[in-house]
Amino acid sequence: MKMYQLVAPTSMGVRITPTVRQPVHVSDTFFMQATSAESNVLSIPAALGMKTKVLTTFVKDSPIARFIQGDLRRRGIDYEGAEIPQGGPWGYRHQFNIADSGFGARGPRVANDRAGEVGRTLNAKDFDLNRLFVEEGVEILHISGLIAALSPETSEFCLSLARAAKAAGTKISFDLNYRESFWKGREAELRAAFAEIASLADILIGNEEDFQLSLGIEGPEAGGRDIAAKIEGFKGMIGRVRQAFPGAHMFATTLREVVSANEHLWGAILLYGDTWHIAQPRAIPVLDRIGGGDGFVGGLLYGVLKGFDAEKCLHFGWATGALATTLITDYALPADEEQVMSIWAGNARVKR
């Protein structure tokens, strides 16, 4: 039996959020949490009893690193990584994410402070990949395009992980997560790295922009705000992705239409084998939208690991994504499977 159900490389940091949904520039009181897109994904299966681990790096003797480690322990997520000396006041640090939640017609605003980010130093030499994938064993390795594009070092690290995982028989999930600012000046290098990771992946996740800009796949025709047209366009594009990357057998994306900062239409699409499964967008209340997509991925992968059929995997992911948007943290910690499926069913009645 493999020791870990889900493992992901990540660059941990902290997010600070103004209280009572106020904008950053007028606030003097903030809530702080440990954060990363990849640890958000792992939080779902970890909360539901699965063994998970982040591969990361820390600033040595940093109180922020200790805060992050404590938060990961609280969430039940194992961590492994080198400790890098700070190198003085202008040296390494953990990223800061400064974001408000928005309210009504005022949308959220996010500012990332990533100067000197220690996660950019992630390197395969700091990890025993044979121990991880062969001796201990991992069911699914989850890679995010955010980490794959963070620096030349992290790109090579993700490639090393994907190659080692594939050789050991570990399934690979790849959420493309394209970010234009990360790709500037590195387009050819990153296109090659992303294409190799995608060629090794069993599960590919991303929206139209992700597949077009990360992998060079021809996108769908413009569908405007028409959901049905968007779905059909996505289906056509995924057909082209399957031809380019025949090793993948599952493809997924979320559908989101913003009514206001407090209300979204939330849906999702999944292709497994030759069968499409669609969660038509429906209204959900939103406390804080950040982390909803990660929550979807976490629930989807939990379903895969549990052996759910494809339709239930989609429903579970839809519901854990919706759950994440009801919380001030950008990760969700579901109480149990029943709570998640009650969200899918639209049952918000009190449970005594």
mmCIF file of C-alpha atoms in Angstrom:
data_model
loop_
_atom_site.group_PDB
_atom_site.id
_atom_site.type_symbol
_atom_site.label_atom_id
_atom_site.label_comp_id
_atom_site.label_asym_id
_atom_site.label_seq_id
_atom_site.Cartn_x
_atom_site.Cartn_y
_atom_site.Cartn_z
ATOM 1 C CA MET A 1 0.000 0.000 0.000
ATOM 2 C CA LYS A 2 1.332 3.428 -0.928
ATOM 3 C CA MET A 3 2.065 5.827 1.940
ATOM 4 C CA TYR A 4 0.684 8.983 0.313
ATOM 5 C CA GLN A 5 -2.512 9.443 -1.642
ATOM 6 C CA LEU A 6 -1.635 12.928 -2.908
ATOM 7 C CA VAL A 7 1.644 14.880 -3.096
ATOM 8 C CA ALA A 8 2.293 18.311 -4.625
ATOM 9 C CA PRO A 9 5.252 20.690 -5.015
ATOM 10 C CA THR A 10 4.477 24.172 -3.783
ATOM 11 C CA SER A 11 5.799 27.545 -2.664
ATOM 12 C CA MET A 12 4.179 28.387 0.653
ATOM 13 C CA GLY A 13 3.411 31.917 1.740
ATOM 14 C CA VAL A 14 0.851 33.886 3.697
ATOM 15 C CA ARG A 15 -2.261 35.769 2.702
ATOM 16 C CA ILE A 16 -3.577 38.756 4.611
ATOM 17 C CA THR A 17 -7.249 39.687 4.176
ATOM 18 C CA PRO A 18 -9.063 42.731 5.589
ATOM 19 C CA THR A 19 -11.821 41.899 8.039
ATOM 20 C CA VAL A 20 -15.544 42.394 7.263
ATOM 21 C CA ARG A 21 -14.921 42.456 3.489
ATOM 22 C CA GLN A 22 -13.280 45.885 3.447
ATOM 23 C CA PRO A 23 -10.815 47.029 0.742
ATOM 24 C CA VAL A 24 -7.101 46.763 1.508
ATOM 25 C CA HIS A 25 -6.316 50.456 1.144
ATOM 26 C CA VAL A 26 -8.730 51.578 3.889
ATOM 27 C CA SER A 27 -8.164 48.691 6.326
ATOM 28 C CA ASP A 28 -6.118 48.515 9.511
ATOM 29 C CA THR A 29 -7.138 45.021 10.696
ATOM 30 C CA PHE A 30 -6.243 41.885 8.744
ATOM 31 C CA PHE A 31 -6.700 38.116 9.035
ATOM 32 C CA MET A 32 -3.552 36.110 8.167
ATOM 33 C CA GLN A 33 -3.436 32.547 6.872
ATOM 34 C CA ALA A 34 -0.853 30.249 5.312
ATOM 35 C CA THR A 35 -1.495 29.795 1.629
ATOM 36 C CA SER A 36 -0.614 28.287 -1.717
ATOM 37 C CA ALA A 37 -2.794 26.998 -4.537
ATOM 38 C CA GLU A 38 -1.361 23.505 -4.176
ATOM 39 C CA SER A 39 -1.833 23.225 -0.405
ATOM 40 C CA ASN A 40 -5.408 24.432 -0.994
ATOM 41 C CA VAL A 41 -5.903 21.387 -3.236
ATOM 42 C CA LEU A 42 -4.423 19.001 -0.658
ATOM 43 C CA SER A 43 -6.573 20.401 2.149
ATOM 44 C CA ILE A 44 -9.701 18.629 0.834
ATOM 45 C CA PRO A 45 -8.392 15.027 0.885
ATOM 46 C CA ALA A 46 -6.346 15.728 4.042
ATOM 47 C CA ALA A 47 -9.468 16.878 5.908
ATOM 48 C CA LEU A 48 -11.250 13.709 4.789
ATOM 49 C CA GLY A 49 -8.566 11.420 6.159
ATOM 50 C CA MET A 50 -6.140 10.920 3.293
ATOM 51 C CA LYS A 51 -2.365 11.108 3.657
ATOM 52 C CA THR A 52 -0.965 14.103 1.768
ATOM 53 C CA LYS A 53 2.324 15.965 1.551
ATOM 54 C CA VAL A 54 3.692 19.209 0.120
ATOM 55 C CA LEU A 55 7.240 19.378 -1.229
ATOM 56 C CA THR A 56 8.437 22.888 -0.533
ATOM 57 C CA THR A 57 11.231 24.992 0.919
ATOM 58 C CA PHE A 58 11.416 27.243 3.957
ATOM 59 C CA VAL A 59 13.374 30.259 5.156
ATOM 60 C CA LYS A 60 15.564 29.039 8.009
ATOM 61 C CA ASP A 61 14.657 30.425 11.467
ATOM 62 C CA SER A 62 11.792 32.485 10.024
ATOM 63 C CA PRO A 63 8.726 33.025 12.234
ATOM 64 C CA ILE A 64 6.634 33.046 9.057
ATOM 65 C CA ALA A 65 8.007 29.603 8.173
ATOM 66 C CA ARG A 66 7.035 28.369 11.640
ATOM 67 C CA PHE A 67 3.555 29.840 11.180
ATOM 68 C CA ILE A 68 3.199 28.031 7.842
ATOM 69 C CA GLN A 69 4.446 24.719 9.261
ATOM 70 C CA GLY A 70 1.996 24.962 12.143
ATOM 71 C CA ASP A 71 -0.882 25.660 9.780
ATOM 72 C CA LEU A 72 0.011 22.694 7.572
ATOM 73 C CA ARG A 73 0.135 20.426 10.642
ATOM 74 C CA ARG A 74 -3.270 21.734 11.727
ATOM 75 C CA ARG A 75 -4.687 20.834 8.311
ATOM 76 C CA GLY A 76 -3.147 17.352 8.465
ATOM 77 C CA ILE A 77 -0.746 17.976 5.569
ATOM 78 C CA ASP A 78 2.790 16.582 5.843
ATOM 79 C CA TYR A 79 5.616 18.740 4.559
ATOM 80 C CA GLU A 80 9.168 18.156 3.406
ATOM 81 C CA GLY A 81 11.739 20.663 2.232
ATOM 82 C CA ALA A 82 15.098 22.321 2.681
ATOM 83 C CA GLU A 83 15.621 25.285 4.993
ATOM 84 C CA ILE A 84 17.415 28.117 3.193
ATOM 85 C CA PRO A 85 19.279 30.810 5.184
ATOM 86 C CA GLN A 86 17.585 34.173 4.771
ATOM 87 C CA GLY A 87 20.787 35.916 3.767
ATOM 88 C CA GLY A 88 20.131 39.244 5.425
ATOM 89 C CA PRO A 89 17.186 41.648 5.302
ATOM 90 C CA TRP A 90 17.168 41.707 1.481
ATOM 91 C CA GLY A 91 17.428 37.931 1.129
ATOM 92 C CA TYR A 92 14.853 35.161 0.906
ATOM 93 C CA ARG A 93 11.342 35.252 2.323
ATOM 94 C CA HIS A 94 7.951 33.612 1.932
ATOM 95 C CA GLN A 95 5.568 35.242 -0.517
ATOM 96 C CA PHE A 96 2.876 37.644 0.729
ATOM 97 C CA ASN A 97 -0.546 37.650 -0.901
ATOM 98 C CA ILE A 98 -2.618 40.722 -0.045
ATOM 99 C CA ALA A 99 -6.244 40.372 -1.082
ATOM 100 C CA ASP A 100 -9.681 41.604 -0.123
ATOM 101 C CA SER A 101 -12.919 39.684 -0.654
ATOM 102 C CA GLY A 102 -14.883 42.347 -2.499
ATOM 103 C CA PHE A 103 -18.522 43.120 -1.808
ATOM 104 C CA GLY A 104 -21.518 43.535 -4.099
ATOM 105 C CA ALA A 105 -20.530 45.559 -7.154
ATOM 106 C CA ARG A 106 -16.962 46.008 -5.829
ATOM 107 C CA GLY A 107 -14.854 43.118 -7.054
ATOM 108 C CA PRO A 108 -11.947 41.630 -5.077
ATOM 109 C CA ARG A 109 -8.456 42.995 -5.634
ATOM 110 C CA VAL A 110 -5.298 40.923 -5.246
ATOM 111 C CA ALA A 111 -1.694 42.133 -4.871
ATOM 112 C CA ASN A 112 1.137 39.588 -4.857
ATOM 113 C CA ASP A 113 4.438 40.451 -3.178
ATOM 114 C CA ARG A 114 6.833 37.714 -4.349
ATOM 115 C CA ALA A 115 10.218 39.467 -4.276
ATOM 116 C CA GLY A 116 12.872 37.122 -2.892
ATOM 117 C CA GLU A 117 10.412 34.210 -2.793
ATOM 118 C CA VAL A 118 12.173 31.193 -1.280
ATOM 119 C CA GLY A 119 9.974 28.772 -3.222
ATOM 120 C CA ARG A 120 11.745 29.801 -6.430
ATOM 121 C CA THR A 121 14.756 27.764 -5.230
ATOM 122 C CA LEU A 122 12.961 24.374 -5.250
ATOM 123 C CA ASN A 123 15.406 21.773 -6.526
ATOM 124 C CA ALA A 124 15.265 17.997 -6.967
ATOM 125 C CA LYS A 125 18.645 17.605 -5.218
ATOM 126 C CA ASP A 126 16.948 18.545 -1.942
ATOM 127 C CA PHE A 127 14.580 15.547 -2.123
ATOM 128 C CA ASP A 128 15.001 11.784 -2.277
ATOM 129 C CA LEU A 129 12.648 11.031 -5.159
ATOM 130 C CA ASN A 130 13.374 7.295 -5.097
ATOM 131 C CA ARG A 131 12.347 7.141 -1.439
ATOM 132 C CA LEU A 132 9.218 9.182 -2.104
ATOM 133 C CA PHE A 133 7.902 7.444 -5.203
ATOM 134 C CA VAL A 134 9.364 3.933 -4.915
ATOM 135 C CA GLU A 135 9.934 3.142 -1.237
ATOM 136 C CA GLU A 136 7.054 5.119 0.288
ATOM 137 C CA GLY A 137 4.777 5.352 -2.750
ATOM 138 C CA VAL A 138 2.394 8.046 -4.021
ATOM 139 C CA GLU A 139 -1.005 7.489 -5.645
ATOM 140 C CA ILE A 140 -1.226 10.873 -7.421
ATOM 141 C CA LEU A 141 1.357 13.614 -7.956
ATOM 142 C CA HIS A 142 -0.385 16.949 -8.486
ATOM 143 C CA ILE A 143 1.528 19.671 -10.340
ATOM 144 C CA SER A 144 0.319 23.230 -10.827
ATOM 145 C CA GLY A 145 1.462 25.480 -13.646
ATOM 146 C CA LEU A 146 2.006 28.187 -11.042
ATOM 147 C CA ILE A 147 4.919 26.212 -9.609
ATOM 148 C CA ALA A 148 6.117 24.874 -12.967
ATOM 149 C CA ALA A 149 6.502 28.473 -14.211
ATOM 150 C CA LEU A 150 7.741 30.152 -11.020
ATOM 151 C CA SER A 151 11.445 30.032 -11.964
ATOM 152 C CA PRO A 152 13.808 28.014 -14.197
ATOM 153 C CA GLU A 153 14.679 25.981 -11.084
ATOM 154 C CA THR A 154 11.058 25.127 -10.286
ATOM 155 C CA SER A 155 10.386 24.234 -13.929
ATOM 156 C CA GLU A 156 13.195 21.700 -13.832
ATOM 157 C CA PHE A 157 12.026 20.500 -10.415
ATOM 158 C CA CYS A 158 8.506 19.797 -11.708
ATOM 159 C CA LEU A 159 9.926 17.977 -14.734
ATOM 160 C CA SER A 160 12.085 15.819 -12.443
ATOM 161 C CA LEU A 161 9.072 15.013 -10.278
ATOM 162 C CA ALA A 162 6.898 14.119 -13.260
ATOM 163 C CA ARG A 163 9.559 11.853 -14.766
ATOM 164 C CA ALA A 164 10.199 10.088 -11.447
ATOM 165 C CA ALA A 165 6.478 9.693 -10.772
ATOM 166 C CA LYS A 166 5.803 8.243 -14.217
ATOM 167 C CA ALA A 167 8.667 5.761 -13.867
ATOM 168 C CA ALA A 168 7.260 4.612 -10.508
ATOM 169 C CA GLY A 169 3.703 4.155 -11.798
ATOM 170 C CA THR A 170 2.304 7.176 -9.956
ATOM 171 C CA LYS A 171 -0.607 8.960 -11.639
ATOM 172 C CA ILE A 172 -0.019 12.607 -12.514
ATOM 173 C CA SER A 173 -2.528 15.453 -12.328
ATOM 174 C CA PHE A 174 -1.566 18.720 -14.063
ATOM 175 C CA ASP A 175 -3.524 21.939 -13.495
ATOM 176 C CA LEU A 176 -2.100 24.260 -16.157
ATOM 177 C CA ASN A 177 -2.794 27.524 -14.278
ATOM 178 C CA TYR A 178 -1.312 29.878 -16.900
ATOM 179 C CA ARG A 179 -0.072 33.246 -15.575
ATOM 180 C CA GLU A 180 1.123 35.731 -18.192
ATOM 181 C CA SER A 181 3.491 37.548 -15.828
ATOM 182 C CA PHE A 182 5.318 34.287 -15.044
ATOM 183 C CA TRP A 183 5.773 33.471 -18.745
ATOM 184 C CA LYS A 184 7.138 36.832 -19.936
ATOM 185 C CA GLY A 185 10.474 36.277 -21.684
ATOM 186 C CA ARG A 186 10.369 32.495 -21.094
ATOM 187 C CA GLU A 187 7.663 31.438 -23.558
ATOM 188 C CA ALA A 188 9.654 28.864 -25.561
ATOM 189 C CA GLU A 189 11.267 27.334 -22.465
ATOM 190 C CA LEU A 190 7.979 27.025 -20.581
ATOM 191 C CA ARG A 191 6.000 25.777 -23.585
ATOM 192 C CA ALA A 192 8.456 22.865 -23.864
ATOM 193 C CA ALA A 193 8.332 22.109 -20.118
ATOM 194 C CA PHE A 194 4.531 22.257 -19.965
ATOM 195 C CA ALA A 195 4.219 20.049 -23.049
ATOM 196 C CA GLU A 196 6.433 17.385 -21.474
ATOM 197 C CA ILE A 197 4.532 17.418 -18.186
ATOM 198 C CA ALA A 198 1.224 17.246 -20.068
ATOM 199 C CA SER A 199 2.523 14.307 -22.105
ATOM 200 C CA LEU A 200 3.135 12.412 -18.842
ATOM 201 C CA ALA A 201 -0.137 13.425 -17.170
ATOM 202 C CA ASP A 202 -3.177 11.237 -16.614
ATOM 203 C CA ILE A 203 -5.432 14.160 -15.635
ATOM 204 C CA LEU A 204 -5.369 17.598 -17.290
ATOM 205 C CA ILE A 205 -7.195 20.559 -15.757
ATOM 206 C CA GLY A 206 -7.537 24.059 -17.148
ATOM 207 C CA ASN A 207 -9.714 26.602 -18.893
ATOM 208 C CA GLU A 208 -9.617 27.684 -22.524
ATOM 209 C CA GLU A 209 -6.825 30.206 -21.944
ATOM 210 C CA ASP A 210 -4.722 27.659 -20.064
ATOM 211 C CA PHE A 211 -4.774 25.111 -22.889
ATOM 212 C CA GLN A 212 -4.235 27.724 -25.600
ATOM 213 C CA LEU A 213 -1.422 29.701 -24.013
ATOM 214 C CA SER A 214 0.342 26.905 -22.096
ATOM 215 C CA LEU A 215 0.171 24.169 -24.720
ATOM 216 C CA GLY A 216 -0.513 25.996 -27.985
ATOM 217 C CA ILE A 217 -3.847 24.250 -28.552
ATOM 218 C CA GLU A 218 -6.313 26.011 -30.838
ATOM 219 C CA GLY A 219 -9.042 27.451 -28.659
ATOM 220 C CA PRO A 220 -12.814 27.455 -29.097
ATOM 221 C CA GLU A 221 -14.658 30.042 -31.114
ATOM 222 C CA ALA A 222 -15.824 32.958 -29.037
ATOM 223 C CA GLY A 223 -19.025 32.033 -27.213
ATOM 224 C CA GLY A 224 -19.653 35.347 -25.481
ATOM 225 C CA ARG A 225 -21.642 34.946 -22.283
ATOM 226 C CA ASP A 226 -23.660 32.023 -23.620
ATOM 227 C CA ILE A 227 -22.924 29.050 -21.361
ATOM 228 C CA ALA A 228 -24.075 26.440 -23.867
ATOM 229 C CA ALA A 229 -21.733 27.869 -26.504
ATOM 230 C CA LYS A 230 -18.863 27.936 -24.006
ATOM 231 C CA ILE A 231 -19.436 24.283 -23.149
ATOM 232 C CA GLU A 232 -19.537 23.220 -26.797
ATOM 233 C CA GLY A 233 -16.419 25.264 -27.531
ATOM 234 C CA PHE A 234 -14.579 23.655 -24.635
ATOM 235 C CA LYS A 235 -15.595 20.199 -25.861
ATOM 236 C CA GLY A 236 -14.142 20.903 -29.300
ATOM 237 C CA MET A 237 -10.898 22.193 -27.855
ATOM 238 C CA ILE A 238 -10.486 19.155 -25.595
ATOM 239 C CA GLY A 239 -10.795 16.956 -28.666
ATOM 240 C CA ARG A 240 -7.684 18.679 -30.000
ATOM 241 C CA VAL A 241 -5.934 18.320 -26.608
ATOM 242 C CA ARG A 242 -6.612 14.557 -26.637
ATOM 243 C CA GLN A 243 -4.983 14.232 -30.041
ATOM 244 C CA ALA A 244 -1.914 16.131 -28.869
ATOM 245 C CA PHE A 245 -1.670 14.370 -25.475
ATOM 246 C CA PRO A 246 -3.171 10.885 -25.836
ATOM 247 C CA GLY A 247 -1.817 9.682 -22.480
ATOM 248 C CA ALA A 248 -4.373 11.707 -20.515
ATOM 249 C CA HIS A 249 -7.752 10.111 -19.837
ATOM 250 C CA MET A 250 -9.491 12.796 -17.759
ATOM 251 C CA PHE A 251 -9.988 16.478 -18.587
ATOM 252 C CA ALA A 252 -11.777 19.055 -16.450
ATOM 253 C CA THR A 253 -12.542 22.738 -16.101
ATOM 254 C CA THR A 254 -14.782 24.966 -14.015
ATOM 255 C CA LEU A 255 -17.372 27.406 -15.337
ATOM 256 C CA ARG A 256 -17.875 30.667 -13.499
ATOM 257 C CA GLU A 257 -20.014 33.692 -14.242
ATOM 258 C CA VAL A 258 -19.813 36.587 -11.790
ATOM 259 C CA VAL A 259 -23.163 38.143 -10.919
ATOM 260 C CA SER A 260 -21.639 40.129 -8.064
ATOM 261 C CA ALA A 261 -18.808 39.638 -5.585
ATOM 262 C CA ASN A 262 -21.360 37.817 -3.409
ATOM 263 C CA GLU A 263 -23.051 35.658 -6.055
ATOM 264 C CA HIS A 264 -21.570 33.511 -8.813
ATOM 265 C CA LEU A 265 -22.974 31.012 -11.256
ATOM 266 C CA TRP A 266 -20.764 27.966 -10.633
ATOM 267 C CA GLY A 267 -20.455 24.950 -12.924
ATOM 268 C CA ALA A 268 -17.949 22.401 -14.185
ATOM 269 C CA ILE A 269 -17.194 20.044 -17.081
ATOM 270 C CA LEU A 270 -15.460 16.670 -17.020
ATOM 271 C CA LEU A 271 -14.468 14.309 -19.817
ATOM 272 C CA TYR A 272 -13.555 10.779 -18.776
ATOM 273 C CA GLY A 273 -12.837 8.320 -21.561
ATOM 274 C CA ASP A 274 -15.394 9.213 -24.216
ATOM 275 C CA THR A 275 -18.128 10.410 -21.874
ATOM 276 C CA TRP A 276 -18.848 14.023 -20.970
ATOM 277 C CA HIS A 277 -20.248 14.992 -17.571
ATOM 278 C CA ILE A 278 -21.551 18.511 -17.013
ATOM 279 C CA ALA A 279 -22.556 20.355 -13.853
ATOM 280 C CA GLN A 280 -24.654 23.174 -15.271
ATOM 281 C CA PRO A 281 -23.848 26.537 -13.666
ATOM 282 C CA ARG A 282 -26.115 27.476 -10.796
ATOM 283 C CA ALA A 283 -26.086 30.301 -8.277
ATOM 284 C CA ILE A 284 -23.908 30.029 -5.187
ATOM 285 C CA PRO A 285 -23.380 32.634 -2.438
ATOM 286 C CA VAL A 286 -19.769 33.793 -2.144
ATOM 287 C CA LEU A 287 -17.992 35.010 0.970
ATOM 288 C CA ASP A 288 -14.542 34.963 -0.665
ATOM 289 C CA ARG A 289 -13.977 33.609 -4.174
ATOM 290 C CA ILE A 290 -10.235 32.925 -3.897
ATOM 291 C CA GLY A 291 -9.547 29.195 -3.699
ATOM 292 C CA GLY A 292 -12.770 28.010 -5.322
ATOM 293 C CA GLY A 293 -10.934 26.531 -8.295
ATOM 294 C CA ASP A 294 -8.403 24.820 -6.014
ATOM 295 C CA GLY A 295 -11.286 23.440 -3.969
ATOM 296 C CA PHE A 296 -12.760 21.960 -7.139
ATOM 297 C CA VAL A 297 -9.475 20.248 -8.007
ATOM 298 C CA GLY A 298 -9.074 18.914 -4.465
ATOM 299 C CA GLY A 299 -12.560 17.406 -4.473
ATOM 300 C CA LEU A 300 -12.145 15.992 -7.968
ATOM 301 C CA LEU A 301 -8.880 14.256 -7.038
ATOM 302 C CA TYR A 302 -10.382 12.994 -3.786
ATOM 303 C CA GLY A 303 -13.125 11.362 -5.833
ATOM 304 C CA VAL A 304 -10.588 9.786 -8.176
ATOM 305 C CA LEU A 305 -8.609 8.438 -5.213
ATOM 306 C CA LYS A 306 -11.784 7.066 -3.604
ATOM 307 C CA GLY A 307 -12.786 5.304 -6.808
ATOM 308 C CA PHE A 308 -15.955 7.342 -7.356
ATOM 309 C CA ASP A 309 -17.488 7.145 -10.821
ATOM 310 C CA ALA A 310 -16.697 10.123 -13.059
ATOM 311 C CA GLU A 311 -20.020 11.853 -12.528
ATOM 312 C CA LYS A 312 -19.698 11.728 -8.738
ATOM 313 C CA CYS A 313 -16.097 12.977 -9.003
ATOM 314 C CA LEU A 314 -17.437 16.020 -10.854
ATOM 315 C CA HIS A 315 -20.249 16.602 -8.368
ATOM 316 C CA PHE A 316 -17.872 16.244 -5.422
ATOM 317 C CA GLY A 317 -15.402 18.705 -6.939
ATOM 318 C CA TRP A 318 -18.181 21.195 -7.732
ATOM 319 C CA ALA A 319 -19.335 21.019 -4.124
ATOM 320 C CA THR A 320 -15.875 21.362 -2.515
ATOM 321 C CA GLY A 321 -15.197 24.335 -4.785
ATOM 322 C CA ALA A 322 -18.492 25.896 -3.689
ATOM 323 C CA LEU A 323 -17.612 25.115 -0.062
ATOM 324 C CA ALA A 324 -14.301 26.973 -0.360
ATOM 325 C CA THR A 325 -16.111 30.154 -1.431
ATOM 326 C CA THR A 326 -18.115 30.176 1.824
ATOM 327 C CA LEU A 327 -14.952 30.534 3.931
ATOM 328 C CA ILE A 328 -12.610 33.421 4.677
ATOM 329 C CA THR A 329 -9.648 31.081 4.136
ATOM 330 C CA ASP A 330 -8.811 30.197 0.544
ATOM 331 C CA TYR A 331 -8.909 26.495 1.388
ATOM 332 C CA ALA A 332 -11.780 24.290 2.558
ATOM 333 C CA LEU A 333 -11.752 21.704 5.336
ATOM 334 C CA PRO A 334 -14.926 19.650 4.816
ATOM 335 C CA ALA A 335 -16.284 17.929 7.906
ATOM 336 C CA ASP A 336 -17.140 14.736 6.032
ATOM 337 C CA GLU A 337 -18.385 13.437 2.673
ATOM 338 C CA GLU A 338 -21.990 13.937 3.766
ATOM 339 C CA GLN A 339 -21.446 17.672 4.164
ATOM 340 C CA VAL A 340 -19.953 17.889 0.675
ATOM 341 C CA MET A 341 -22.752 15.949 -1.013
ATOM 342 C CA SER A 342 -25.369 17.992 0.870
ATOM 343 C CA ILE A 343 -23.874 21.081 -0.774
ATOM 344 C CA TRP A 344 -24.222 19.408 -4.172
ATOM 345 C CA ALA A 345 -27.830 18.480 -3.368
ATOM 346 C CA GLY A 346 -28.613 22.027 -2.254
ATOM 347 C CA ASN A 347 -29.492 20.904 1.257
ATOM 348 C CA ALA A 348 -28.409 23.598 3.713
ATOM 349 C CA ARG A 349 -30.693 22.440 6.525
ATOM 350 C CA VAL A 350 -29.240 22.309 10.018
ATOM 351 C CA LYS A 351 -27.664 18.987 11.015
ATOM 352 C CA ARG A 352 -28.124 18.147 14.703
#
